[in-house]
Short mmCIF file of C-alpha atoms in Angstrom, two decimals:
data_model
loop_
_atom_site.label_atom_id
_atom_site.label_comp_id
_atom_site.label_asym_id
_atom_site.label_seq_id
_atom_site.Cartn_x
_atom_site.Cartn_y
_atom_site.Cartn_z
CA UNK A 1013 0.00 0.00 0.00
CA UNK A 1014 1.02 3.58 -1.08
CA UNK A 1015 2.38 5.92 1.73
CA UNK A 1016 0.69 8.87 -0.18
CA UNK A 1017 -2.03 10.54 1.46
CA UNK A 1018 -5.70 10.08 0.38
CA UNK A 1019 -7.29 12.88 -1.76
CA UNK A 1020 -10.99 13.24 -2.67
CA UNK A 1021 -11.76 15.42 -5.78
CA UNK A 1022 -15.48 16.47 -7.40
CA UNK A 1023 -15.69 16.86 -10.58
CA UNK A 1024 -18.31 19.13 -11.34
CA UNK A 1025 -19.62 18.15 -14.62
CA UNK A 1026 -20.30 21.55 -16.51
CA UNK A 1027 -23.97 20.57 -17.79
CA UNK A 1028 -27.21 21.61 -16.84
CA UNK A 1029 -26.24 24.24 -14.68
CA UNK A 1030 -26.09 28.09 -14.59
CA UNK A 1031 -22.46 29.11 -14.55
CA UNK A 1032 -23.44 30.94 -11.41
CA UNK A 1033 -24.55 27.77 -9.61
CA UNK A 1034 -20.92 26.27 -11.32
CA UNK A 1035 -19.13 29.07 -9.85
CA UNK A 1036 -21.22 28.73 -5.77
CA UNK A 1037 -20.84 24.92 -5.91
CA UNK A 1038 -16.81 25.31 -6.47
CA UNK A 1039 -16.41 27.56 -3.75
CA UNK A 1040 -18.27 25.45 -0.98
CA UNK A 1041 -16.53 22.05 -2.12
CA UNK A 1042 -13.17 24.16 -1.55
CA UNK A 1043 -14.64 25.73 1.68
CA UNK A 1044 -15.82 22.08 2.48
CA UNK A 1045 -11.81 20.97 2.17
CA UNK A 1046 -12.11 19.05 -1.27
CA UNK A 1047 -8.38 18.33 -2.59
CA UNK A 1048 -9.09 19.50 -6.31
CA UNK A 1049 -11.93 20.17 -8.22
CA UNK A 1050 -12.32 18.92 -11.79
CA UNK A 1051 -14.63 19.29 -14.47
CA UNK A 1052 -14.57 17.79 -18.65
CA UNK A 1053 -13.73 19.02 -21.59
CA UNK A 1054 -16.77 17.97 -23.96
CA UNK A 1055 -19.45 20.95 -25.83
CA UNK A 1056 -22.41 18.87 -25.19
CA UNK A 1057 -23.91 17.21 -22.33
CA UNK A 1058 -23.15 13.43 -22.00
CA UNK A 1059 -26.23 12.51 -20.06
CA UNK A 1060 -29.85 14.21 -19.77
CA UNK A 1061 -31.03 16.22 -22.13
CA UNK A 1062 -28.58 16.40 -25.41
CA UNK A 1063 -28.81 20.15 -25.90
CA UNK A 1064 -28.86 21.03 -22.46
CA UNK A 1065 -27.08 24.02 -21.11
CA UNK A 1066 -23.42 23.21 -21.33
CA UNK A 1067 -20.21 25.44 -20.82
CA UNK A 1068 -16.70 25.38 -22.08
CA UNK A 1069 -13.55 23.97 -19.56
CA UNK A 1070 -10.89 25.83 -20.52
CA UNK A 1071 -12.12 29.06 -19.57
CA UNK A 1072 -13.74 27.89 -16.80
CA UNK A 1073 -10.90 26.65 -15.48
CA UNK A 1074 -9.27 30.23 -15.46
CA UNK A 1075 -12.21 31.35 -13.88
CA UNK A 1076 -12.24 28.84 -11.33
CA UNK A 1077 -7.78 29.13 -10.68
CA UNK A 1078 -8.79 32.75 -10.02
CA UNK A 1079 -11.76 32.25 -7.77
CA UNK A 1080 -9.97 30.13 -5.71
CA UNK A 1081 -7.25 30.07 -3.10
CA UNK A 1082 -6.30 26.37 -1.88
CA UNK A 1083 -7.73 23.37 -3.89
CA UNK A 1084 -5.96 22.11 -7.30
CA UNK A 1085 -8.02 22.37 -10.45
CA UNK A 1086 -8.19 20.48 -13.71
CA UNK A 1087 -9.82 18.87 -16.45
CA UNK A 1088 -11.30 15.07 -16.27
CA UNK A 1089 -9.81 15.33 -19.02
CA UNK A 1090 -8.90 17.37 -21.53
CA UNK A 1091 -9.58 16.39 -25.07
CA UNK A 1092 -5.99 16.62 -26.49
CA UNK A 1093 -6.85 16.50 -30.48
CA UNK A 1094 -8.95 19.70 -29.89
CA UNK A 1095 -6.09 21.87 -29.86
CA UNK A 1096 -2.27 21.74 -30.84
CA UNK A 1097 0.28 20.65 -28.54
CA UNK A 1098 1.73 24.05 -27.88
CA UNK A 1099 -1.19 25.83 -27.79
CA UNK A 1100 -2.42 23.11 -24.87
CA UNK A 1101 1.30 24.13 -22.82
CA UNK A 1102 0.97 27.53 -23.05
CA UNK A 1103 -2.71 27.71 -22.06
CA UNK A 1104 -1.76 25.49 -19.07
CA UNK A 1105 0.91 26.96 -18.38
CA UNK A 1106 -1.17 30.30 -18.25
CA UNK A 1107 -3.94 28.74 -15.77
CA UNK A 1108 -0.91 27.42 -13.25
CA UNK A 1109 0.44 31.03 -12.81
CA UNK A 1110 -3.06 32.29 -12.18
CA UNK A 1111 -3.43 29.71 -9.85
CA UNK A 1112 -0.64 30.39 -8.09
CA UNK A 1113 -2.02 33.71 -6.59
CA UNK A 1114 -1.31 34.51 -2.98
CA UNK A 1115 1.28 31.69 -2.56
CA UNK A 1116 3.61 31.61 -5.87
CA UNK A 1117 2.85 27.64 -6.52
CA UNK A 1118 0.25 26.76 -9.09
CA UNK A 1119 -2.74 24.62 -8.60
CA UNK A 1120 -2.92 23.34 -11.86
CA UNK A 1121 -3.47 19.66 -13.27
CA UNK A 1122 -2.92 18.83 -16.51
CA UNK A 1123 -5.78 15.93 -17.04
CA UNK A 1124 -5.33 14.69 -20.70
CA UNK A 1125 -6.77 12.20 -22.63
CA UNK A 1126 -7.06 10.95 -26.56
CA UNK A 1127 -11.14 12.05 -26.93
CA UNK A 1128 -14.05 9.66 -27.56
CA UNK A 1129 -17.59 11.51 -27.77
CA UNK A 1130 -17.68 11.87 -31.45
CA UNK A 1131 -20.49 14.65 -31.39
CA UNK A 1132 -18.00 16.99 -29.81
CA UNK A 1133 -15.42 16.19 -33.44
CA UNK A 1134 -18.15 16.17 -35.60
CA UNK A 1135 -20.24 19.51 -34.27
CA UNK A 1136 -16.87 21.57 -34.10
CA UNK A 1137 -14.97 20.82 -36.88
CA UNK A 1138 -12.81 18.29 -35.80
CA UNK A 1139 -11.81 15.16 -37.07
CA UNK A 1140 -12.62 12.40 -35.72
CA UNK A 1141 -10.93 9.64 -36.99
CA UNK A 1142 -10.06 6.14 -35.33
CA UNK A 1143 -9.53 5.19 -31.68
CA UNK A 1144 -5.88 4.33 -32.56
CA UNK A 1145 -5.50 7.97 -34.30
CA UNK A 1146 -6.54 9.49 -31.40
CA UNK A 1147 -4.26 7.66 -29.27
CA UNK A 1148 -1.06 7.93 -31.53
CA UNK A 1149 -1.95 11.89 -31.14
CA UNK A 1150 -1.54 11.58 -27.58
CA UNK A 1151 1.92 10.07 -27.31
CA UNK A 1152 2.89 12.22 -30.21
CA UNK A 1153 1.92 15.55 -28.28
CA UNK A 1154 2.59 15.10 -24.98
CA UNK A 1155 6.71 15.59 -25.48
CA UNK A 1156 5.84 18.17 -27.44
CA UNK A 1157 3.89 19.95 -24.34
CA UNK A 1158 6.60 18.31 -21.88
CA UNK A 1159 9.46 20.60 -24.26
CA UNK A 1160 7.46 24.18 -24.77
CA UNK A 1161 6.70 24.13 -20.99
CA UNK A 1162 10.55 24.22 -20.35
CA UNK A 1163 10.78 26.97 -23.25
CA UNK A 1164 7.85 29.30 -22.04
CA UNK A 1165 8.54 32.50 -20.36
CA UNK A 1166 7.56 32.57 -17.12
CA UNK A 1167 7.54 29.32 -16.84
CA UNK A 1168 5.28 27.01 -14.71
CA UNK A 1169 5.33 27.59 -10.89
CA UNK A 1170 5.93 24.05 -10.65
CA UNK A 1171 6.52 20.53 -12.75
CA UNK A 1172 3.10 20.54 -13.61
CA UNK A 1173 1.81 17.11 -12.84
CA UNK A 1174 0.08 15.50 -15.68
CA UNK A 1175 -2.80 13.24 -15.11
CA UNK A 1176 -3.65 10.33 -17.83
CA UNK A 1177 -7.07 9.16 -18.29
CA UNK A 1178 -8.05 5.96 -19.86
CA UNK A 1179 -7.62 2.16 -19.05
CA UNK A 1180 -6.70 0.42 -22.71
CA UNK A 1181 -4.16 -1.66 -22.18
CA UNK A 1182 -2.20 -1.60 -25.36
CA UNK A 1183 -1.71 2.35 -25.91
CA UNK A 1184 -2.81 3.64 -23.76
CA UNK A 1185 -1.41 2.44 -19.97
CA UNK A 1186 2.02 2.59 -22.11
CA UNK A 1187 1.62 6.57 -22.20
CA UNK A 1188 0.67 6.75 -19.11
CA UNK A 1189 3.93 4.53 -18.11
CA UNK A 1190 5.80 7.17 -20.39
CA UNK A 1191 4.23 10.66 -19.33
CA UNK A 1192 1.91 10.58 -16.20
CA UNK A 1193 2.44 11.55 -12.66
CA UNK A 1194 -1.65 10.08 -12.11
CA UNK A 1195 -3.54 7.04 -14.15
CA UNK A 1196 -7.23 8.15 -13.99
CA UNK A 1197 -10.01 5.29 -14.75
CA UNK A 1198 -13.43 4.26 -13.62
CA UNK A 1199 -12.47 0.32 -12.87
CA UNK A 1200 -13.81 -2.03 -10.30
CA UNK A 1201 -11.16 -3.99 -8.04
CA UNK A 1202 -10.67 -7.49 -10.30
CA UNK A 1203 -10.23 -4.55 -13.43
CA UNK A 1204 -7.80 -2.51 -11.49
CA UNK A 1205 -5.50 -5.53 -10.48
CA UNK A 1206 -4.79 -6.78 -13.91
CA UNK A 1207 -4.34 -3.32 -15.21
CA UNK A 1208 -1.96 -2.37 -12.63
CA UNK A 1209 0.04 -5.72 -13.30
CA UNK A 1210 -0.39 -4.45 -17.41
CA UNK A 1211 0.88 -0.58 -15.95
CA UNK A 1212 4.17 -2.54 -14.85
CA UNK A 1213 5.13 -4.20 -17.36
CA UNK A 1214 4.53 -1.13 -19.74
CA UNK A 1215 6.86 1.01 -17.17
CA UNK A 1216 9.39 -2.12 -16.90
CA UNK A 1217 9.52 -1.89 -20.37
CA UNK A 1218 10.70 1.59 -20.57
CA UNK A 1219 12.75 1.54 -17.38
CA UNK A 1220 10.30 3.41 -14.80
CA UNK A 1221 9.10 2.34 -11.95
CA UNK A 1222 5.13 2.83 -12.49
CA UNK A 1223 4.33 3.20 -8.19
CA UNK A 1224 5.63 6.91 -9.11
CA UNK A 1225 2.00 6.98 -10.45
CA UNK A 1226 -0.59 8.43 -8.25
CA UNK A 1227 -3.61 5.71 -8.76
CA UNK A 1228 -6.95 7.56 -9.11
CA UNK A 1229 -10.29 6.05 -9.50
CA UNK A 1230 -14.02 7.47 -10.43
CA UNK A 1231 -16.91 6.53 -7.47
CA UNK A 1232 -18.78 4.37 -8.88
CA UNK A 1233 -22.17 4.12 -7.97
CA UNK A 1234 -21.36 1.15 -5.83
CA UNK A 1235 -19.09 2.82 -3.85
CA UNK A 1236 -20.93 6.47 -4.11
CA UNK A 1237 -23.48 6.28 -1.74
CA UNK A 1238 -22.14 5.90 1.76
CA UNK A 1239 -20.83 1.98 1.29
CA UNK A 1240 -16.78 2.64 1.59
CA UNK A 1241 -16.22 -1.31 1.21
CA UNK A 1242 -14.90 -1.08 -1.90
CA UNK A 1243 -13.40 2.12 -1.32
CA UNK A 1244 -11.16 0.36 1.37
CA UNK A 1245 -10.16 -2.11 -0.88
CA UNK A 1246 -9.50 -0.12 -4.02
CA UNK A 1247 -7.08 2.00 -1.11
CA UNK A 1248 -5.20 -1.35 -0.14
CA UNK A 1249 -4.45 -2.04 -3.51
CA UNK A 1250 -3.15 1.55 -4.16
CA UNK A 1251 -5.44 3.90 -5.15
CA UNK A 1252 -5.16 7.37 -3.27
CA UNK A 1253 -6.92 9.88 -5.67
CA UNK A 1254 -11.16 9.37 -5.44
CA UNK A 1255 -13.41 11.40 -7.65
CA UNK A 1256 -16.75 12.08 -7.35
CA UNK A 1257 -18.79 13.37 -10.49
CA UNK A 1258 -21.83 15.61 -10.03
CA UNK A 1259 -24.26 17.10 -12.52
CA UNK A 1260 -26.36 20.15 -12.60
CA UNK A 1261 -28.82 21.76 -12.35
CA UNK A 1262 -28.04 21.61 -9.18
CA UNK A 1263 -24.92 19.82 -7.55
CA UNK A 1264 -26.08 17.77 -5.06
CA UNK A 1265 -22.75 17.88 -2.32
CA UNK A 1266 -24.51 15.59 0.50
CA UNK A 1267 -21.72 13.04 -0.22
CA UNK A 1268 -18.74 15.16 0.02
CA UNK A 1269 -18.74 15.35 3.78
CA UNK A 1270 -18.80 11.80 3.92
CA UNK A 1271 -16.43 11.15 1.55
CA UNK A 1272 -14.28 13.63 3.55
CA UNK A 1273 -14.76 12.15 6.75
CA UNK A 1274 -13.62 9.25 5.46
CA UNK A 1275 -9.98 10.53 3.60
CA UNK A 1276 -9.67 11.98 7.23
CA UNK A 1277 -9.78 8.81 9.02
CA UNK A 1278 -7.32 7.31 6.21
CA UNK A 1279 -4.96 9.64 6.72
CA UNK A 1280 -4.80 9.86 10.43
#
């Protein structure tokens, strides 16, 4: 079991929801001592009504690293084939100094990921292309984000840690052996064994030990509502980072104390 301390994140899902109520929600999850609040990077809503209110997560996010003082911030995730590479650096880059207000560190996360929700390509101009395209962009970009962050002036306040979404064990876990400093994925505990053995093997393969990887996991609904069986075990076998998603209209933050409550007897 990981020595790291146990960190519960929200992800407020930015659909169905005035950006007011976006904006109030954010600051009593950080007042309520979340570790980092998250939301997606997707122009339509993925559940509920299709054309539903729905806003954009970069901008939000600068929003949000201004608004706030303590928690970290990020996207779960962001689309990478949306933008180019350096444009992705620079814009993070730009969000980590905001961030960074009042103590000089940034609160930045880089989530990434390859893109799957083909109306967001299709709607905007984007092409879609294959599952394996998408994935090839990924490792091709991310040492290309890795390199302008070192060229950019200022700088980031910090190695901005980069968090990998996805659990496909071919091309994925192999990036996230390569690049990430945190494996995001929604897996139960028999899934999250054998791709931690696959992880590995991936980082033995490229000569890195993969525990350097922060383990984070989505609540499921089994493990959402006040049961923290499985929540205990996905802990002994390594997992440190939980996320809870929420959608609008209104954000419903009953289980954030609890889950809170919990971390805090974890970490005691």
């Amino acid at each position: 079991m990981t020595n790291r301390p146990v960190r519960v994140a929200v992800q407020l899902q930015p659909q169905h929801a005035t950006y007011e109520t976006i904006r109030d929600s954010a600051a009593e999850l950080e007042e309520l001592g979340v570790d980092i609040l998250f939301n997606w990077d997707h122009f339509f809503p993925l559940n509920g009504e299709p054309d539903g209110a729905h806003f954009e997560s970069w901008t939000m996010l600068a929003a949000l690293a201004e608004q706030t003082r303590r928690v970290e911030l990020g996207a779960l995730v962001n689309c990478n084939s949306y933008r180019n590479a350096n444009l992705q650096a620079d814009m993070a880059r730009t969000i980590d100094r905001i961030s960074a207000h009042g103590t000089g560190r940034g609160r930045f996360i880089f989530g990434t990921g390859s893109g799957w929700f083909e109306r967001d390509y299709t709607e905007y101009g984007y092409a879609f292309g294959t599952v394996g395209q998408r994935l090839d962009a990924l490792a091709h970009n991310l040492p290309v984000i890795e390199e302008r962050w070192a060229r950019l002036n200022p700088p980031p306040t910090r190695k901005i840690p980069i968090l990998i979404g996805g659990a496909g064990e071919k091309k994925t876990l192999r990036i996230v052996a390569a690049h990430a400093d945190i494996w995001h994925s929604y897996s139960d505990i028999p899934t999250l064994e054998r791709k931690l053995a696959v992880l590995a093997e991936h980082g033995r393969a490229i000569g890195r030990d993969t525990t350097e990887v922060e383990i984070s996991a989505g609540v499921l609904d089994s493990i959402a509502h006040r049961s923290f069986q499985d929540a205990d075990e996905l802990h002994q076998m390594g997992t440190t980072l939980f996320t809870i998603g929420l959608s609008g209209p209104d954000y419903d933050l009953t289980l954030v104390a609890d889950w809170l409550a919990w971390r805090d007897q974890k970490n005691t």
